[in-house]
Short mmCIF file of C-alpha atoms in Angstrom, two decimals:
data_model
loop_
_atom_site.label_atom_id
_atom_site.label_comp_id
_atom_site.label_asym_id
_atom_site.label_seq_id
_atom_site.Cartn_x
_atom_site.Cartn_y
_atom_site.Cartn_z
CA MET A 1130 39.05 265.77 115.90
CA MET A 1131 38.08 266.17 112.65
CA HIS A 1132 41.38 266.90 111.27
CA ILE A 1133 43.05 264.14 113.13
CA TRP A 1134 40.38 260.98 111.61
CA LYS A 1135 40.69 263.04 108.33
CA SER A 1136 43.94 262.47 108.24
CA SER A 1137 43.83 258.73 109.51
CA VAL A 1138 41.24 257.86 106.49
CA LEU A 1139 43.93 259.30 104.32
CA ALA A 1140 46.98 257.35 105.19
CA ALA A 1141 44.70 254.48 105.07
CA ALA A 1142 43.47 255.19 101.81
CA SER A 1143 47.24 256.23 100.95
CA ALA A 1144 48.58 252.74 102.10
CA LEU A 1145 45.55 251.07 100.04
CA ALA A 1146 46.64 252.54 97.10
CA MET A 1147 50.27 252.22 97.16
CA MET A 1148 48.75 247.83 98.07
CA ALA A 1149 47.13 248.22 94.97
CA ALA A 1150 49.61 249.34 92.58
CA THR A 1151 52.21 246.78 94.06
CA PRO A 1152 50.92 243.84 94.72
CA SER A 1153 51.03 241.72 97.39
CA PHE A 1154 53.45 238.83 96.60
CA ALA A 1155 56.77 239.67 94.92
CA ALA A 1156 57.08 237.98 91.79
CA THR A 1157 59.98 234.54 92.92
CA GLU A 1158 63.58 235.84 90.87
CA LEU A 1159 64.86 233.13 89.73
CA SER A 1160 68.43 233.64 87.20
CA LEU A 1161 69.18 231.10 83.91
CA GLN A 1162 72.44 230.29 82.71
CA ARG A 1163 71.83 229.41 78.76
CA PHE A 1164 74.54 228.27 76.50
CA PHE A 1165 72.55 228.43 72.27
CA GLY A 1166 73.18 232.64 72.00
CA ALA A 1167 72.05 235.75 71.81
CA CYS A 1168 69.66 237.08 69.46
CA ASP A 1169 67.36 239.80 71.36
CA ALA A 1170 67.39 241.56 68.22
CA ASP A 1171 65.28 239.30 66.49
CA PHE A 1172 63.18 237.43 69.42
CA GLY A 1173 63.97 239.58 72.29
CA THR A 1174 61.05 240.03 73.05
CA ASN A 1175 58.56 237.42 71.70
CA THR A 1176 56.62 235.08 72.80
CA ASP A 1177 54.50 233.48 70.18
CA VAL A 1178 57.13 230.01 70.24
CA ALA A 1179 55.55 229.13 66.76
CA LYS A 1180 57.75 231.75 64.93
CA ALA A 1181 60.55 231.45 66.28
CA VAL A 1182 63.29 229.98 64.84
CA GLY A 1183 66.53 228.08 65.49
CA GLU A 1184 67.93 227.17 69.02
CA CYS A 1185 68.53 231.01 69.99
CA GLY A 1186 65.07 232.22 68.96
CA ILE A 1187 63.50 229.02 69.92
CA ILE A 1188 64.89 228.86 73.65
CA THR A 1189 64.50 232.97 74.02
CA SER A 1190 61.23 232.93 72.50
CA MET A 1191 60.08 229.59 75.37
CA ILE A 1192 61.52 231.16 78.39
CA ASN A 1193 60.33 234.68 77.44
CA LYS A 1194 56.55 233.07 77.19
CA PHE A 1195 56.79 231.64 80.28
CA ASN A 1196 57.97 234.81 82.04
CA ALA A 1197 54.55 235.88 80.38
CA ASP A 1198 52.25 233.10 81.20
CA ASN A 1199 53.54 233.08 85.31
CA PRO A 1200 53.49 236.54 86.50
CA ASP A 1201 53.89 235.56 89.88
CA ILE A 1202 58.29 234.26 88.56
CA HIS A 1203 60.53 235.95 86.58
CA ILE A 1204 63.19 234.42 84.92
CA THR A 1205 66.53 236.47 84.83
CA VAL A 1206 68.73 235.11 81.56
CA THR A 1207 72.47 235.57 81.53
CA THR A 1208 74.05 233.82 77.82
CA VAL A 1209 76.93 232.57 78.02
CA GLU A 1210 79.29 231.75 75.53
CA TRP A 1211 79.59 227.92 74.19
CA PRO A 1212 79.84 225.86 76.68
CA GLY A 1213 80.18 227.93 79.37
CA TYR A 1214 81.22 225.61 81.85
CA ASP A 1215 84.87 227.28 82.65
CA GLN A 1216 82.57 230.50 83.95
CA LEU A 1217 80.47 227.99 85.97
CA THR A 1218 83.10 226.43 87.42
CA ALA A 1219 84.28 230.01 88.94
CA GLN A 1220 80.90 230.47 90.08
CA PHE A 1221 79.75 227.33 91.76
CA ALA A 1222 83.48 227.88 92.93
CA ALA A 1223 82.47 231.75 94.29
CA GLY A 1224 79.61 230.38 96.40
CA ASP A 1225 77.18 232.05 93.45
CA PRO A 1226 76.20 229.54 90.27
CA PRO A 1227 72.43 230.72 88.92
CA ASP A 1228 69.60 228.84 90.13
CA ILE A 1229 69.04 226.78 86.71
CA VAL A 1230 71.85 226.39 83.99
CA SER A 1231 71.98 224.17 80.60
CA ILE A 1232 74.05 221.99 80.64
CA HIS A 1233 75.19 218.88 78.52
CA HIS A 1234 74.28 214.72 79.81
CA SER A 1235 78.44 214.48 79.11
CA ALA A 1236 79.02 217.64 81.58
CA LEU A 1237 76.33 216.71 84.70
CA SER A 1238 79.14 214.41 86.04
CA ASP A 1239 81.15 216.54 86.50
CA TYR A 1240 79.16 218.56 89.09
CA GLN A 1241 76.84 216.06 90.80
CA SER A 1242 79.98 213.72 91.65
CA LYS A 1243 80.92 217.59 93.78
CA GLY A 1244 77.62 217.62 95.14
CA LEU A 1245 76.31 221.04 92.85
CA LEU A 1246 73.58 219.69 91.57
CA MET A 1247 70.44 218.91 92.48
CA PRO A 1248 68.57 215.56 92.36
CA LEU A 1249 65.31 216.23 90.50
CA ASP A 1250 63.31 213.59 91.31
CA GLU A 1251 60.90 214.61 93.66
CA VAL A 1252 60.58 218.50 92.33
CA LEU A 1253 59.86 216.58 89.07
CA ALA A 1254 57.22 214.37 91.01
CA SER A 1255 55.52 217.42 92.10
CA VAL A 1256 54.45 218.99 89.32
CA GLY A 1257 54.23 215.48 87.23
CA VAL A 1258 56.71 214.75 84.56
CA LYS A 1259 57.69 210.93 85.35
CA PRO A 1260 60.89 210.19 84.09
CA ASP A 1261 59.29 207.22 81.84
CA ASP A 1262 57.77 210.45 80.00
CA PHE A 1263 61.14 210.47 78.80
CA THR A 1264 63.24 208.31 75.95
CA ASP A 1265 65.76 205.97 77.48
CA ALA A 1266 68.96 207.16 75.85
CA ALA A 1267 67.10 211.59 77.04
CA ARG A 1268 66.61 209.94 80.74
CA ASN A 1269 69.59 208.24 80.57
CA GLY A 1270 71.63 210.61 79.37
CA VAL A 1271 70.96 212.39 83.24
CA THR A 1272 70.30 209.63 85.81
CA LYS A 1273 73.93 209.15 87.91
CA ASP A 1274 74.06 206.87 90.33
CA GLY A 1275 69.85 205.88 90.19
CA GLN A 1276 68.90 209.98 90.62
CA ILE A 1277 68.24 212.60 88.41
CA TYR A 1278 70.19 215.35 88.01
CA GLY A 1279 68.29 217.50 84.73
CA LEU A 1280 65.79 218.05 82.96
CA PRO A 1281 66.25 216.41 79.39
CA ILE A 1282 65.94 218.69 76.30
CA ASP A 1283 67.14 216.70 73.71
CA ASN A 1284 69.62 214.82 72.12
CA TRP A 1285 71.46 215.42 69.28
CA THR A 1286 74.16 214.22 66.77
CA MET A 1287 75.97 215.10 64.11
CA LEU A 1288 74.88 214.56 60.61
CA TYR A 1289 76.66 215.11 57.30
CA HIS A 1290 74.00 218.20 55.67
CA ILE A 1291 73.99 217.68 51.20
CA ASN A 1292 73.55 220.70 49.04
CA MET A 1293 72.48 217.97 46.63
CA ASP A 1294 72.75 220.49 43.93
CA LEU A 1295 76.57 219.92 43.93
CA PHE A 1296 75.68 216.13 44.45
CA LYS A 1297 74.51 215.84 41.82
CA GLN A 1298 76.65 217.67 39.54
CA ALA A 1299 78.97 214.82 40.67
CA ASP A 1300 76.77 212.20 39.85
CA LEU A 1301 76.38 210.72 43.47
CA VAL A 1302 72.17 211.03 43.76
CA ASN A 1303 70.61 207.18 43.18
CA ALA A 1304 67.86 206.29 41.06
CA ASP A 1305 64.90 207.24 43.82
CA GLY A 1306 66.40 210.97 43.91
CA THR A 1307 68.74 210.82 47.20
CA PRO A 1308 72.43 211.05 47.74
CA LYS A 1309 74.59 208.32 47.39
CA LEU A 1310 76.66 207.62 50.37
CA PRO A 1311 79.54 205.79 50.97
CA THR A 1312 79.90 202.66 52.86
CA SER A 1313 83.35 202.02 53.71
CA VAL A 1314 86.69 204.57 53.89
CA ASP A 1315 88.29 203.78 50.78
CA GLU A 1316 84.70 204.65 48.84
CA LEU A 1317 84.61 207.92 50.96
CA LEU A 1318 87.61 208.71 49.67
CA ALA A 1319 86.57 208.27 46.31
CA GLN A 1320 83.50 209.95 46.66
CA ALA A 1321 85.85 212.49 47.82
CA LYS A 1322 88.25 212.45 44.39
CA GLN A 1323 85.67 212.44 41.96
CA PHE A 1324 83.11 215.47 43.92
CA ARG A 1325 86.40 217.24 43.79
CA GLU A 1326 87.18 216.56 40.05
CA LYS A 1327 83.36 217.09 38.40
CA THR A 1328 82.53 220.18 40.95
CA GLY A 1329 86.06 222.06 41.04
CA LYS A 1330 84.63 222.02 45.24
CA PRO A 1331 85.42 220.25 48.56
CA TYR A 1332 83.87 216.57 49.25
CA PHE A 1333 83.98 218.00 53.13
CA ILE A 1334 82.69 222.02 55.31
CA GLN A 1335 84.37 221.52 58.54
CA ASN A 1336 85.19 223.84 60.96
CA LEU A 1337 88.73 223.49 61.89
CA ALA A 1338 90.06 226.37 63.26
CA ASN A 1339 89.95 227.31 66.49
CA GLU A 1340 87.84 224.15 67.57
CA THR A 1341 88.21 220.38 69.70
CA ALA A 1342 84.52 219.19 69.21
CA LEU A 1343 84.38 218.45 65.50
CA TYR A 1344 87.57 216.21 65.41
CA THR A 1345 86.59 214.84 68.41
CA ARG A 1346 82.63 213.87 67.83
CA ASN A 1347 84.02 212.85 64.54
CA PHE A 1348 86.42 210.79 65.72
CA TYR A 1349 84.47 208.87 68.67
CA THR A 1350 81.46 207.98 65.73
CA TYR A 1351 84.71 205.92 63.97
CA LEU A 1352 85.59 203.64 66.81
CA PHE A 1353 82.35 202.97 68.52
CA GLN A 1354 82.03 201.95 64.33
CA GLN A 1355 85.03 199.61 65.32
CA ASP A 1356 83.13 198.35 68.10
CA SER A 1357 86.15 200.10 70.24
CA ASP A 1358 85.84 199.67 73.65
CA PHE A 1359 88.26 202.97 74.34
CA PHE A 1360 86.59 203.69 77.54
CA ALA A 1361 86.31 199.81 79.28
CA ASP A 1362 87.85 201.97 82.29
CA PRO A 1363 86.26 205.34 82.67
CA LEU A 1364 89.58 206.03 84.71
CA LYS A 1365 91.80 205.50 81.52
CA VAL A 1366 91.69 205.99 78.52
CA LYS A 1367 92.90 203.45 75.69
CA LEU A 1368 93.68 205.66 72.54
CA ASN A 1369 96.79 204.27 71.24
CA THR A 1370 95.18 201.23 69.37
CA PRO A 1371 95.55 200.51 65.31
CA GLU A 1372 91.59 201.33 65.44
CA ALA A 1373 92.00 205.03 66.48
CA LYS A 1374 94.93 204.51 64.25
CA LYS A 1375 92.31 203.92 61.00
CA VAL A 1376 90.32 207.24 62.15
CA LEU A 1377 93.80 209.45 62.06
CA GLU A 1378 94.52 208.24 58.24
CA MET A 1379 90.77 208.54 57.02
CA TYR A 1380 90.94 212.23 58.33
CA LYS A 1381 94.25 212.89 57.26
CA ALA A 1382 94.15 211.50 53.65
CA ILE A 1383 90.68 213.99 53.71
CA PHE A 1384 92.97 217.19 54.37
CA ASP A 1385 95.71 216.01 52.33
CA GLN A 1386 93.54 215.31 48.65
CA GLY A 1387 92.11 219.25 49.97
CA ASP A 1388 88.69 217.26 49.94
CA THR A 1389 87.77 219.46 52.80
CA THR A 1390 87.98 222.61 53.49
CA LYS A 1391 90.74 224.00 56.44
CA ASP A 1392 90.30 227.53 57.70
CA MET A 1393 86.96 227.95 58.48
CA ASP A 1394 86.18 228.79 62.21
CA TYR A 1395 82.41 227.33 63.25
CA ALA A 1396 80.44 230.18 62.03
CA GLY A 1397 82.30 230.46 58.19
CA SER A 1398 81.87 226.86 58.34
CA ILE A 1399 78.04 227.77 58.07
CA ASN A 1400 78.74 230.18 55.82
CA ALA A 1401 80.44 228.33 53.93
CA PHE A 1402 77.65 225.31 53.63
CA LEU A 1403 75.57 228.59 52.74
CA ALA A 1404 76.70 229.84 49.80
CA GLY A 1405 77.15 226.51 48.19
CA GLU A 1406 81.19 225.95 48.70
CA GLY A 1407 81.18 222.65 49.58
CA GLY A 1408 78.55 219.52 49.54
CA VAL A 1409 78.74 217.88 53.27
CA HIS A 1410 78.65 220.28 55.99
CA LEU A 1411 79.60 217.83 59.51
CA ASN A 1412 77.59 220.06 62.09
CA GLY A 1413 75.10 219.10 64.35
CA THR A 1414 70.56 218.15 64.46
CA TRP A 1415 70.57 222.22 65.74
CA VAL A 1416 71.28 223.82 62.37
CA ILE A 1417 68.57 221.07 60.31
CA GLY A 1418 66.10 224.10 60.83
CA ASP A 1419 67.75 227.20 59.95
CA TYR A 1420 69.23 224.91 56.92
CA ASN A 1421 65.62 224.08 55.53
CA ALA A 1422 64.83 228.06 55.54
CA SER A 1423 67.58 228.89 53.55
CA SER A 1424 66.72 225.84 50.97
CA GLN A 1425 62.32 227.62 50.59
CA THR A 1426 64.00 230.27 50.26
CA PRO A 1427 64.47 231.20 46.24
CA GLY A 1428 67.57 232.20 45.13
CA THR A 1429 69.98 230.34 47.67
CA ALA A 1430 72.28 227.80 46.77
CA LEU A 1431 70.44 225.39 48.90
CA ASN A 1432 67.43 225.94 46.82
CA LYS A 1433 68.98 225.36 43.35
CA GLY A 1434 68.81 221.47 43.74
CA GLY A 1435 67.55 221.24 48.09
CA TYR A 1436 68.85 219.95 51.40
CA THR A 1437 68.82 217.15 52.57
CA VAL A 1438 70.43 215.05 55.84
CA TYR A 1439 71.08 211.85 57.52
CA PRO A 1440 73.02 210.09 60.15
CA TYR A 1441 77.03 209.66 58.84
CA PRO A 1442 77.87 206.79 57.20
CA GLN A 1443 78.67 203.36 58.19
CA LEU A 1444 81.93 203.21 57.22
CA PHE A 1445 82.77 200.10 59.37
CA PRO A 1446 81.78 196.52 59.72
CA GLY A 1447 81.31 196.58 63.04
CA LYS A 1448 78.38 198.46 65.38
CA LYS A 1449 75.94 200.72 63.81
CA ALA A 1450 76.39 203.68 66.11
CA GLN A 1451 77.44 207.46 66.03
CA TYR A 1452 78.76 209.89 68.84
CA ALA A 1453 75.72 211.16 70.04
CA ASP A 1454 75.52 213.98 73.44
CA GLY A 1455 72.04 215.68 74.77
CA HIS A 1456 70.66 219.15 76.58
CA ALA A 1457 69.83 219.32 79.51
CA TRP A 1458 68.26 222.11 82.55
CA GLY A 1459 70.53 221.64 85.72
CA ILE A 1460 69.52 222.67 88.71
CA SER A 1461 72.28 223.80 91.38
CA GLN A 1462 72.40 223.09 94.55
CA LYS A 1463 71.74 226.24 97.20
CA ASP A 1464 69.15 226.72 100.03
CA ARG A 1465 66.45 228.37 98.70
CA SER A 1466 62.42 228.87 100.06
CA ALA A 1467 59.19 226.43 99.16
CA GLU A 1468 57.80 229.29 96.41
CA GLU A 1469 61.87 228.94 95.15
CA THR A 1470 61.69 225.59 94.46
CA ALA A 1471 57.89 225.56 93.49
CA ALA A 1472 58.85 227.82 91.07
CA ILE A 1473 61.57 225.85 89.28
CA GLY A 1474 58.99 223.15 89.01
CA LYS A 1475 56.81 225.27 87.06
CA PHE A 1476 60.10 225.77 85.25
CA LEU A 1477 61.24 222.23 84.70
CA LYS A 1478 57.38 221.34 83.54
CA PHE A 1479 57.01 224.04 81.05
CA PHE A 1480 59.93 223.13 79.14
CA LYS A 1481 58.74 219.13 79.32
CA ASP A 1482 55.63 219.78 77.91
CA ASN A 1483 56.73 222.03 75.24
CA ASP A 1484 59.28 219.42 73.87
CA PHE A 1485 57.98 219.53 70.39
CA GLU A 1486 59.27 223.18 69.84
CA TRP A 1487 62.19 222.88 71.11
CA SER A 1488 62.51 219.82 68.72
CA ARG A 1489 61.61 222.30 66.14
CA THR A 1490 65.91 222.87 65.73
CA GLY A 1491 66.68 219.19 64.24
CA HIS A 1492 67.22 218.39 68.26
CA LEU A 1493 66.02 214.35 68.54
CA PRO A 1494 63.48 215.07 70.88
CA SER A 1495 64.14 213.76 75.14
CA VAL A 1496 60.17 213.48 74.99
CA LYS A 1497 58.30 209.92 73.95
CA ALA A 1498 55.32 211.55 73.54
CA VAL A 1499 56.66 213.88 70.91
CA PHE A 1500 56.90 211.51 68.13
CA GLU A 1501 54.09 209.66 68.05
CA THR A 1502 52.40 213.37 67.17
CA PRO A 1503 51.20 214.59 63.90
CA GLU A 1504 53.58 217.72 63.90
CA PHE A 1505 56.85 215.97 65.13
CA LYS A 1506 55.80 214.09 62.16
CA ALA A 1507 55.36 216.28 59.65
CA LEU A 1508 58.83 218.28 60.27
CA PRO A 1509 61.18 218.31 57.51
CA HIS A 1510 64.07 215.18 57.28
CA ARG A 1511 63.01 213.91 60.06
CA ASP A 1512 62.48 210.41 57.91
CA THR A 1513 65.76 210.46 57.02
CA VAL A 1514 67.50 210.93 60.61
CA ALA A 1515 65.39 209.32 62.68
CA PRO A 1516 67.96 206.30 63.10
CA ILE A 1517 69.55 208.64 65.60
CA ALA A 1518 67.37 207.85 68.26
CA THR A 1519 68.62 203.36 67.78
CA LEU A 1520 72.61 204.76 66.75
CA GLY A 1521 73.12 207.22 68.82
CA THR A 1522 76.00 206.46 71.33
CA ALA A 1523 77.12 208.38 74.55
CA LEU A 1524 80.37 207.90 76.40
CA PRO A 1525 80.23 205.58 79.34
CA SER A 1526 78.00 208.41 82.01
CA THR A 1527 80.82 207.95 84.58
CA VAL A 1528 83.38 209.35 82.53
CA GLN A 1529 83.81 212.81 84.20
CA ARG A 1530 86.05 215.54 82.46
CA GLN A 1531 84.65 214.73 78.85
CA PHE A 1532 84.92 218.45 77.24
CA ALA A 1533 88.43 218.59 78.67
CA ILE A 1534 88.88 215.31 77.19
CA GLN A 1535 87.35 217.36 73.98
CA ASP A 1536 89.90 219.41 73.72
CA ILE A 1537 92.72 217.38 74.24
CA ILE A 1538 91.72 214.80 71.68
CA GLY A 1539 90.65 217.86 68.67
CA GLN A 1540 94.09 219.07 69.40
CA GLU A 1541 95.84 216.00 69.21
CA MET A 1542 93.98 215.35 65.99
CA ASN A 1543 94.88 218.53 64.70
CA ALA A 1544 98.54 217.81 64.66
CA ALA A 1545 97.84 214.69 63.59
CA MET A 1546 95.88 215.72 60.52
CA THR A 1547 98.06 219.41 59.47
CA GLY A 1548 101.26 216.60 59.91
CA GLN A 1549 102.70 218.68 62.60
CA LYS A 1550 102.92 214.96 64.27
CA GLU A 1551 102.83 211.71 63.63
CA VAL A 1552 99.55 209.99 63.20
CA ASP A 1553 101.39 207.17 65.58
CA ALA A 1554 102.85 210.58 67.59
CA ALA A 1555 99.66 212.03 68.62
CA LEU A 1556 97.87 209.05 69.33
CA ALA A 1557 100.74 208.51 72.08
CA ASP A 1558 100.40 211.94 73.45
CA MET A 1559 96.22 211.64 73.41
CA GLU A 1560 96.38 208.62 75.54
CA SER A 1561 98.81 209.86 77.61
CA ARG A 1562 97.55 213.28 78.27
CA VAL A 1563 93.95 212.18 78.46
CA ASN A 1564 94.93 209.41 81.11
CA ASP A 1565 97.47 212.39 83.09
CA LEU A 1566 93.60 213.86 83.85
CA LEU A 1567 91.96 211.24 84.71
CA ALA A 1568 94.53 210.93 87.67
CA ASN A 1569 93.91 214.11 88.72
CA LEU A 1570 90.66 214.74 89.55
#
């Protein structure tokens, strides 16, 4: 009898020990898929977000910190090549999408229109996040059919990243020390010629190899500046126009006159700018943090004479505008437990509450209150890029397949700039190819 009682006590003790060793609840598991690059060697275990730099470092460290702060939730991260939409589309088709996915405002319609994304109004309200917390640009970017389909984390645009040492050599500096930027197409071409003659280097560093996005963002910016309503009908674009011809002819002249790098991919263009191989790098808000860090490092090309950054110059006498987009977290539409939905709410609130940290990349905050904080105001170059908050202009939110359209426009612009096609033929092909795509949604 004693033996049986002892066995029962031992069994109970063993069960208690196992319960003590294992939490009584399993962590709620969520899958997250993102672009922004891989940097595990530098930030794979970092939870001190303030020590992180760059898009990859900051996003990695933020997710690490969320996992550390919430032991009852575990986010498993998969990193995809930018922008990742072919993979995401295939995952939805297979019925196995990630729970949380990085998504551009411009891509939301592709998935929301097919019922693949979860409206977030109730989830955000449950954690105290209000639509009015966000800037108009951020909120509008994620609002489709009157509902919110993503947590906006920023707005971004393309910028003139400037090597001030070379601008000084080219005599393109104002009396107050700011760079002398062009105010018309003719002035741009004249300044680029002067720059080349005085420095022996091209005015522009552009990534024109294996690329479509840069071409298209430039194209949209200078169409907006001419008040071209090329997407008045979201299902039928007008690109074979005098306004579009002016943009292509400008970029072809820049190319033909040797005022730009020609055969660089994206990584090569960044390395070229850091090495001082040209005056202006056309790149996005996301490299401000990295370029500023280089400018503060003795011995670098950007440290020699300084680095600054500005919106694209106004080259046409129309609306003051330039193309802008934004990043968001989208949530796939699938059956979830209350615990999983609550965990998603916690994650979204964490990113909203830490929007300042993400804004250190150079992206514009999505949360209005961040703009007024001393920490944000103290970040370098925010005074020169602040006008983006009002200049930034997106395509109409009802335009679907914006990344596929971007590829078509970029391909045709490349053909025109490099002389494979006449400008008129490239514009005609661009328009017909985009409209064929939109006719078959």
